[in-house]
PDB file of C-alpha atoms in Angstrom:
ATOM      1  CA  UNK D   1      -0.357  -0.016   0.045  1.00  0.00           C
ATOM      2  CA  UNK D   2       1.251   2.899  -1.191  1.00  0.00           C
ATOM      3  CA  UNK D   3       1.725   6.177   0.918  1.00  0.00           C
ATOM      4  CA  UNK D   4       3.765   9.438   1.099  1.00  0.00           C
ATOM      5  CA  UNK D   5       5.665   8.200   4.392  1.00  0.00           C
ATOM      6  CA  UNK D   6       9.058   6.224   3.858  1.00  0.00           C
ATOM      7  CA  UNK D   7       8.337   2.703   5.714  1.00  0.00           C
ATOM      8  CA  UNK D   8      11.761   1.050   4.823  1.00  0.00           C
ATOM      9  CA  UNK D   9      14.848   1.095   2.882  1.00  0.00           C
ATOM     10  CA  UNK D  10      17.193  -1.248   0.724  1.00  0.00           C
ATOM     11  CA  UNK D  11      20.514  -0.627   1.156  1.00  0.00           C
ATOM     12  CA  UNK D  12      23.104  -2.259  -1.751  1.00  0.00           C
ATOM     13  CA  UNK D  13      27.160  -1.354  -0.946  1.00  0.00           C
ATOM     14  CA  UNK D  14      29.025  -0.216  -4.311  1.00  0.00           C
ATOM     15  CA  UNK D  15      32.088  -0.188  -2.912  1.00  0.00           C
ATOM     16  CA  UNK D  16      34.195  -0.769   0.962  1.00  0.00           C
ATOM     17  CA  UNK D  17      37.984   0.581   1.415  1.00  0.00           C
ATOM     18  CA  UNK D  18      39.520  -1.298   4.320  1.00  0.00           C
ATOM     19  CA  UNK D  19      42.308   2.091   4.812  1.00  0.00           C
ATOM     20  CA  UNK D  20      44.537   2.511   3.673  1.00  0.00           C
ATOM     21  CA  UNK D  21      44.216  -0.338   1.088  1.00  0.00           C
ATOM     22  CA  UNK D  22      42.186   0.378  -2.622  1.00  0.00           C
ATOM     23  CA  UNK D  23      37.892   0.138  -2.456  1.00  0.00           C
ATOM     24  CA  UNK D  24      36.858  -2.887  -4.030  1.00  0.00           C
ATOM     25  CA  UNK D  25      33.250  -4.727  -3.304  1.00  0.00           C
ATOM     26  CA  UNK D  26      33.862  -8.462  -3.241  1.00  0.00           C
ATOM     27  CA  UNK D  27      30.513  -8.929  -1.957  1.00  0.00           C
ATOM     28  CA  UNK D  28      26.590  -8.980  -2.499  1.00  0.00           C
ATOM     29  CA  UNK D  29      25.775  -7.249   0.692  1.00  0.00           C
ATOM     30  CA  UNK D  30      22.440  -5.739   1.203  1.00  0.00           C
ATOM     31  CA  UNK D  31      20.480  -4.149   4.393  1.00  0.00           C
ATOM     32  CA  UNK D  32      17.043  -3.823   5.060  1.00  0.00           C
ATOM     33  CA  UNK D  33      16.273  -1.648   7.958  1.00  0.00           C
ATOM     34  CA  UNK D  34      12.419  -0.495   9.176  1.00  0.00           C
ATOM     35  CA  UNK D  35      11.711   3.120   8.944  1.00  0.00           C
ATOM     36  CA  UNK D  36      10.215   3.194  12.676  1.00  0.00           C
ATOM     37  CA  UNK D  37      12.452   1.179  14.786  1.00  0.00           C
ATOM     38  CA  UNK D  38      15.739   1.521  13.545  1.00  0.00           C
ATOM     39  CA  UNK D  39      15.577  -2.680  12.709  1.00  0.00           C
ATOM     40  CA  UNK D  40      17.610  -4.191  10.220  1.00  0.00           C
ATOM     41  CA  UNK D  41      19.586  -7.536   8.675  1.00  0.00           C
ATOM     42  CA  UNK D  42      22.530  -7.848   6.877  1.00  0.00           C
ATOM     43  CA  UNK D  43      24.367 -10.065   4.971  1.00  0.00           C
ATOM     44  CA  UNK D  44      27.188  -9.745   2.760  1.00  0.00           C
ATOM     45  CA  UNK D  45      27.915 -13.039   0.498  1.00  0.00           C
ATOM     46  CA  UNK D  46      31.293 -13.448  -1.410  1.00  0.00           C
ATOM     47  CA  UNK D  47      30.503 -13.019  -5.320  1.00  0.00           C
ATOM     48  CA  UNK D  48      33.306 -15.359  -6.169  1.00  0.00           C
ATOM     49  CA  UNK D  49      32.662 -18.432  -4.196  1.00  0.00           C
ATOM     50  CA  UNK D  50      28.628 -17.259  -2.724  1.00  0.00           C
ATOM     51  CA  UNK D  51      30.327 -18.074   0.468  1.00  0.00           C
ATOM     52  CA  UNK D  52      29.165 -16.324   3.386  1.00  0.00           C
ATOM     53  CA  UNK D  53      31.158 -13.193   4.649  1.00  0.00           C
ATOM     54  CA  UNK D  54      29.056 -11.616   7.147  1.00  0.00           C
ATOM     55  CA  UNK D  55      25.396 -11.457   8.739  1.00  0.00           C
ATOM     56  CA  UNK D  56      24.079  -9.339  11.332  1.00  0.00           C
ATOM     57  CA  UNK D  57      20.874  -8.212  12.711  1.00  0.00           C
ATOM     58  CA  UNK D  58      19.401  -5.697  15.685  1.00  0.00           C
ATOM     59  CA  UNK D  59      18.863  -1.927  15.735  1.00  0.00           C
ATOM     60  CA  UNK D  60      20.660   1.221  14.390  1.00  0.00           C
ATOM     61  CA  UNK D  61      20.366   3.964  16.853  1.00  0.00           C
ATOM     62  CA  UNK D  62      21.981   7.594  16.048  1.00  0.00           C
ATOM     63  CA  UNK D  63      23.195  10.021  18.165  1.00  0.00           C
ATOM     64  CA  UNK D  64      24.319  12.790  15.961  1.00  0.00           C
ATOM     65  CA  UNK D  65      26.407  11.627  13.392  1.00  0.00           C
ATOM     66  CA  UNK D  66      27.529   8.378  15.450  1.00  0.00           C
ATOM     67  CA  UNK D  67      25.895   4.868  14.389  1.00  0.00           C
ATOM     68  CA  UNK D  68      25.942   2.560  16.693  1.00  0.00           C
ATOM     69  CA  UNK D  69      24.619  -1.141  16.104  1.00  0.00           C
ATOM     70  CA  UNK D  70      23.697  -3.849  18.785  1.00  0.00           C
ATOM     71  CA  UNK D  71      23.117  -6.666  18.097  1.00  0.00           C
ATOM     72  CA  UNK D  72      21.536  -9.883  19.389  1.00  0.00           C
ATOM     73  CA  UNK D  73      24.840 -11.930  20.874  1.00  0.00           C
ATOM     74  CA  UNK D  74      22.474 -15.067  19.840  1.00  0.00           C
ATOM     75  CA  UNK D  75      23.283 -14.032  16.510  1.00  0.00           C
ATOM     76  CA  UNK D  76      26.017 -12.144  15.653  1.00  0.00           C
ATOM     77  CA  UNK D  77      27.651  -9.375  17.862  1.00  0.00           C
ATOM     78  CA  UNK D  78      29.076  -7.067  16.142  1.00  0.00           C
ATOM     79  CA  UNK D  79      30.557  -3.512  17.206  1.00  0.00           C
ATOM     80  CA  UNK D  80      31.242  -0.371  13.924  1.00  0.00           C
ATOM     81  CA  UNK D  81      30.898   3.011  14.729  1.00  0.00           C
ATOM     82  CA  UNK D  82      30.347   5.611  11.795  1.00  0.00           C
ATOM     83  CA  UNK D  83      29.785   9.185   9.959  1.00  0.00           C
ATOM     84  CA  UNK D  84      27.300   9.399   7.420  1.00  0.00           C
ATOM     85  CA  UNK D  85      27.513  12.120   4.522  1.00  0.00           C
ATOM     86  CA  UNK D  86      26.225  12.029   0.657  1.00  0.00           C
ATOM     87  CA  UNK D  87      27.783  12.127  -1.697  1.00  0.00           C
ATOM     88  CA  UNK D  88      27.006  14.414  -5.028  1.00  0.00           C
ATOM     89  CA  UNK D  89      25.784  11.472  -7.099  1.00  0.00           C
ATOM     90  CA  UNK D  90      23.155  10.641  -4.282  1.00  0.00           C
ATOM     91  CA  UNK D  91      24.585   7.899  -2.893  1.00  0.00           C
ATOM     92  CA  UNK D  92      25.854   7.885   0.822  1.00  0.00           C
ATOM     93  CA  UNK D  93      30.223   8.280   2.427  1.00  0.00           C
ATOM     94  CA  UNK D  94      30.025   6.012   5.326  1.00  0.00           C
ATOM     95  CA  UNK D  95      33.563   6.459   7.033  1.00  0.00           C
ATOM     96  CA  UNK D  96      34.201   4.890  10.793  1.00  0.00           C
ATOM     97  CA  UNK D  97      35.840   2.235  12.398  1.00  0.00           C
ATOM     98  CA  UNK D  98      34.917  -2.034  12.307  1.00  0.00           C
ATOM     99  CA  UNK D  99      36.454  -5.239  12.770  1.00  0.00           C
ATOM    100  CA  UNK D 100      38.140  -6.609   9.236  1.00  0.00           C
ATOM    101  CA  UNK D 101      37.145 -10.015   8.789  1.00  0.00           C
ATOM    102  CA  UNK D 102      40.453 -10.995   7.162  1.00  0.00           C
ATOM    103  CA  UNK D 103      42.195  -9.208  10.150  1.00  0.00           C
ATOM    104  CA  UNK D 104      40.024  -9.544  13.022  1.00  0.00           C
ATOM    105  CA  UNK D 105      41.474  -6.321  13.725  1.00  0.00           C
ATOM    106  CA  UNK D 106      39.324  -3.058  14.642  1.00  0.00           C
ATOM    107  CA  UNK D 107      40.607  -0.688  10.661  1.00  0.00           C
ATOM    108  CA  UNK D 108      39.252   2.815  10.016  1.00  0.00           C
ATOM    109  CA  UNK D 109      37.424   2.117   6.604  1.00  0.00           C
ATOM    110  CA  UNK D 110      35.390   3.587   4.016  1.00  0.00           C
ATOM    111  CA  UNK D 111      31.858   1.985   2.118  1.00  0.00           C
ATOM    112  CA  UNK D 112      30.081   3.277  -0.475  1.00  0.00           C
ATOM    113  CA  UNK D 113      26.016   2.503  -0.411  1.00  0.00           C
ATOM    114  CA  UNK D 114      23.318   3.168  -2.600  1.00  0.00           C
ATOM    115  CA  UNK D 115      19.938   3.436  -0.503  1.00  0.00           C
ATOM    116  CA  UNK D 116      16.580   3.021  -1.917  1.00  0.00           C
ATOM    117  CA  UNK D 117      12.927   4.079  -0.044  1.00  0.00           C
ATOM    118  CA  UNK D 118      10.245   1.999   0.251  1.00  0.00           C
ATOM    119  CA  UNK D 119       7.105   3.564   0.608  1.00  0.00           C
ATOM    120  CA  UNK D 120       4.713   0.524   0.073  1.00  0.00           C
ATOM    121  CA  UNK D 121       3.801   0.096   3.672  1.00  0.00           C
ATOM    122  CA  UNK D 122       2.657  -3.655   2.939  1.00  0.00           C
ATOM    123  CA  UNK D 123       5.840  -4.933   1.560  1.00  0.00           C
ATOM    124  CA  UNK D 124       7.592  -4.258   4.925  1.00  0.00           C
ATOM    125  CA  UNK D 125       7.785  -6.372   7.688  1.00  0.00           C
ATOM    126  CA  UNK D 126      10.720  -7.704  10.769  1.00  0.00           C
ATOM    127  CA  UNK D 127      10.280 -10.441  13.015  1.00  0.00           C
ATOM    128  CA  UNK D 128      12.568 -12.912  14.728  1.00  0.00           C
ATOM    129  CA  UNK D 129      11.678 -16.195  16.653  1.00  0.00           C
ATOM    130  CA  UNK D 130      10.919 -16.336  20.597  1.00  0.00           C
ATOM    131  CA  UNK D 131      14.629 -17.529  21.067  1.00  0.00           C
ATOM    132  CA  UNK D 132      16.435 -15.021  19.358  1.00  0.00           C
ATOM    133  CA  UNK D 133      18.294 -17.588  16.964  1.00  0.00           C
ATOM    134  CA  UNK D 134      16.676 -16.758  13.571  1.00  0.00           C
ATOM    135  CA  UNK D 135      15.932 -12.941  11.680  1.00  0.00           C
ATOM    136  CA  UNK D 136      13.797 -12.602   8.945  1.00  0.00           C
ATOM    137  CA  UNK D 137      12.791  -8.947   6.756  1.00  0.00           C
ATOM    138  CA  UNK D 138      11.346  -7.754   4.427  1.00  0.00           C
ATOM    139  CA  UNK D 139      11.188  -4.422   2.011  1.00  0.00           C
ATOM    140  CA  UNK D 140       9.808  -4.296  -1.263  1.00  0.00           C
ATOM    141  CA  UNK D 141      11.405  -6.979  -3.607  1.00  0.00           C
ATOM    142  CA  UNK D 142      14.186  -8.070  -1.005  1.00  0.00           C
ATOM    143  CA  UNK D 143      13.910 -10.326   1.466  1.00  0.00           C
ATOM    144  CA  UNK D 144      15.840 -12.050   4.114  1.00  0.00           C
ATOM    145  CA  UNK D 145      16.770 -14.381   7.194  1.00  0.00           C
ATOM    146  CA  UNK D 146      19.558 -15.398   9.404  1.00  0.00           C
ATOM    147  CA  UNK D 147      20.473 -17.214  12.746  1.00  0.00           C
ATOM    148  CA  UNK D 148      22.244 -20.705  14.341  1.00  0.00           C
ATOM    149  CA  UNK D 149      20.539 -24.017  13.222  1.00  0.00           C
ATOM    150  CA  UNK D 150      20.824 -26.198  16.141  1.00  0.00           C
ATOM    151  CA  UNK D 151      23.778 -27.307  16.141  1.00  0.00           C
ATOM    152  CA  UNK D 152      24.744 -24.393  16.540  1.00  0.00           C
ATOM    153  CA  UNK D 153      26.465 -23.568  12.703  1.00  0.00           C
ATOM    154  CA  UNK D 154      25.652 -20.502  11.275  1.00  0.00           C
ATOM    155  CA  UNK D 155      22.964 -20.208   7.943  1.00  0.00           C
ATOM    156  CA  UNK D 156      21.728 -16.844   5.946  1.00  0.00           C
ATOM    157  CA  UNK D 157      19.615 -16.122   2.577  1.00  0.00           C
ATOM    158  CA  UNK D 158      19.200 -13.216   0.418  1.00  0.00           C
ATOM    159  CA  UNK D 159      16.577 -12.984  -2.408  1.00  0.00           C
ATOM    160  CA  UNK D 160      15.383 -11.435  -4.838  1.00  0.00           C
ATOM    161  CA  UNK D 161      11.510 -10.794  -5.867  1.00  0.00           C
ATOM    162  CA  UNK D 162      11.159 -10.978  -9.701  1.00  0.00           C
ATOM    163  CA  UNK D 163       8.699  -9.385 -11.853  1.00  0.00           C
ATOM    164  CA  UNK D 164       6.387 -12.252 -11.950  1.00  0.00           C
ATOM    165  CA  UNK D 165       5.997 -11.854  -7.518  1.00  0.00           C
ATOM    166  CA  UNK D 166       8.137 -15.275  -7.223  1.00  0.00           C
ATOM    167  CA  UNK D 167      11.027 -15.035  -4.902  1.00  0.00           C
ATOM    168  CA  UNK D 168      13.990 -16.373  -5.746  1.00  0.00           C
ATOM    169  CA  UNK D 169      17.018 -16.765  -3.444  1.00  0.00           C
ATOM    170  CA  UNK D 170      20.204 -14.756  -5.030  1.00  0.00           C
ATOM    171  CA  UNK D 171      22.625 -16.303  -2.614  1.00  0.00           C
ATOM    172  CA  UNK D 172      22.797 -18.672   0.725  1.00  0.00           C
ATOM    173  CA  UNK D 173      25.259 -20.739   3.335  1.00  0.00           C
ATOM    174  CA  UNK D 174      25.440 -24.378   1.887  1.00  0.00           C
ATOM    175  CA  UNK D 175      24.039 -25.793   4.730  1.00  0.00           C
ATOM    176  CA  UNK D 176      20.497 -23.510   4.013  1.00  0.00           C
ATOM    177  CA  UNK D 177      17.650 -25.863   1.722  1.00  0.00           C
ATOM    178  CA  UNK D 178      16.568 -23.022  -0.847  1.00  0.00           C
ATOM    179  CA  UNK D 179      13.888 -25.338  -1.597  1.00  0.00           C
ATOM    180  CA  UNK D 180      12.242 -25.179   2.119  1.00  0.00           C
ATOM    181  CA  UNK D 181      12.916 -21.612   2.612  1.00  0.00           C
ATOM    182  CA  UNK D 182       9.393 -20.400   4.069  1.00  0.00           C
ATOM    183  CA  UNK D 183       8.764 -16.520   2.767  1.00  0.00           C
ATOM    184  CA  UNK D 184       6.893 -14.212   4.842  1.00  0.00           C
ATOM    185  CA  UNK D 185       3.816 -13.823   4.105  1.00  0.00           C
ATOM    186  CA  UNK D 186       1.737 -11.371   2.829  1.00  0.00           C
ATOM    187  CA  UNK D 187       0.393  -7.978   3.807  1.00  0.00           C
ATOM    188  CA  UNK D 188      -3.018  -9.749   4.101  1.00  0.00           C
ATOM    189  CA  UNK D 189      -1.637 -12.895   5.850  1.00  0.00           C
ATOM    190  CA  UNK D 190      -0.873 -10.775   8.844  1.00  0.00           C
ATOM    191  CA  UNK D 191      -3.879  -8.392   9.700  1.00  0.00           C
ATOM    192  CA  UNK D 192      -4.273  -9.728  12.793  1.00  0.00           C
ATOM    193  CA  UNK D 193      -0.440  -9.515  13.574  1.00  0.00           C
ATOM    194  CA  UNK D 194       0.464  -6.699  16.610  1.00  0.00           C
ATOM    195  CA  UNK D 195       3.842  -5.001  17.036  1.00  0.00           C
ATOM    196  CA  UNK D 196       5.413  -6.708  19.851  1.00  0.00           C
ATOM    197  CA  UNK D 197       3.297  -9.858  20.723  1.00  0.00           C
ATOM    198  CA  UNK D 198       4.172 -13.047  19.909  1.00  0.00           C
ATOM    199  CA  UNK D 199       2.219 -15.189  16.338  1.00  0.00           C
ATOM    200  CA  UNK D 200       2.735 -18.680  15.744  1.00  0.00           C
ATOM    201  CA  UNK D 201       3.670 -19.309  11.884  1.00  0.00           C
ATOM    202  CA  UNK D 202       6.039 -21.980  10.047  1.00  0.00           C
ATOM    203  CA  UNK D 203       6.350 -23.811  13.484  1.00  0.00           C
ATOM    204  CA  UNK D 204       7.827 -21.543  15.654  1.00  0.00           C
ATOM    205  CA  UNK D 205       6.570 -19.021  17.211  1.00  0.00           C
ATOM    206  CA  UNK D 206       7.822 -15.188  16.867  1.00  0.00           C
ATOM    207  CA  UNK D 207       7.899 -12.253  17.397  1.00  0.00           C
ATOM    208  CA  UNK D 208       6.653  -9.274  15.560  1.00  0.00           C
ATOM    209  CA  UNK D 209       9.770  -6.171  15.478  1.00  0.00           C
ATOM    210  CA  UNK D 210       7.914  -3.847  12.593  1.00  0.00           C
ATOM    211  CA  UNK D 211       5.794  -4.074   9.886  1.00  0.00           C
ATOM    212  CA  UNK D 212       4.659  -0.936   7.447  1.00  0.00           C
ATOM    213  CA  UNK D 213       1.554   0.897   8.933  1.00  0.00           C
ATOM    214  CA  UNK D 214      -0.785   1.869   6.523  1.00  0.00           C
TER     215      UNK D 214
END
């Protein structure tokens, strides 16, 4: 349902630079964010191998230009501090410091992002199971899930909705059965779902974290 209010954001990273190295983009990095609560899911897959580079979920809070990400430790815990500025071409430059996955050390970085606003409130939905081990989010034609299985193994996937309204997985960890992924239900099926309450869905209990307000 379209309105004049932004309900969510899809952010695509175009490049990353670990100072003092040159910029590059070895991953498919997508972040889905709820406009009201700041909830986000963030998955990053290496393009050349399809392996998972990084996956986190939680809430984004801002204090002036400082961005903090506070994450559920049962999924993944990451500290990142950065400042954002809009470049003349409309992309966003993020400058800050975070752990470099290749070295395990806090390292200065520069990232270029392309952000897309989602005005269709009915397409925005974020949930996590009551154990806090699985998160799933949808903004417009992008959807992703991430979490840990009972064996402790981490899994994640990215999916895109094609023109025929069919969801297609673009990237997934090897321990993910693409044919068994359950995509978030359409808005009409979740009319009775209330934010902050628990609902039964797909054989599990879930907390509704944010949904677009129509």
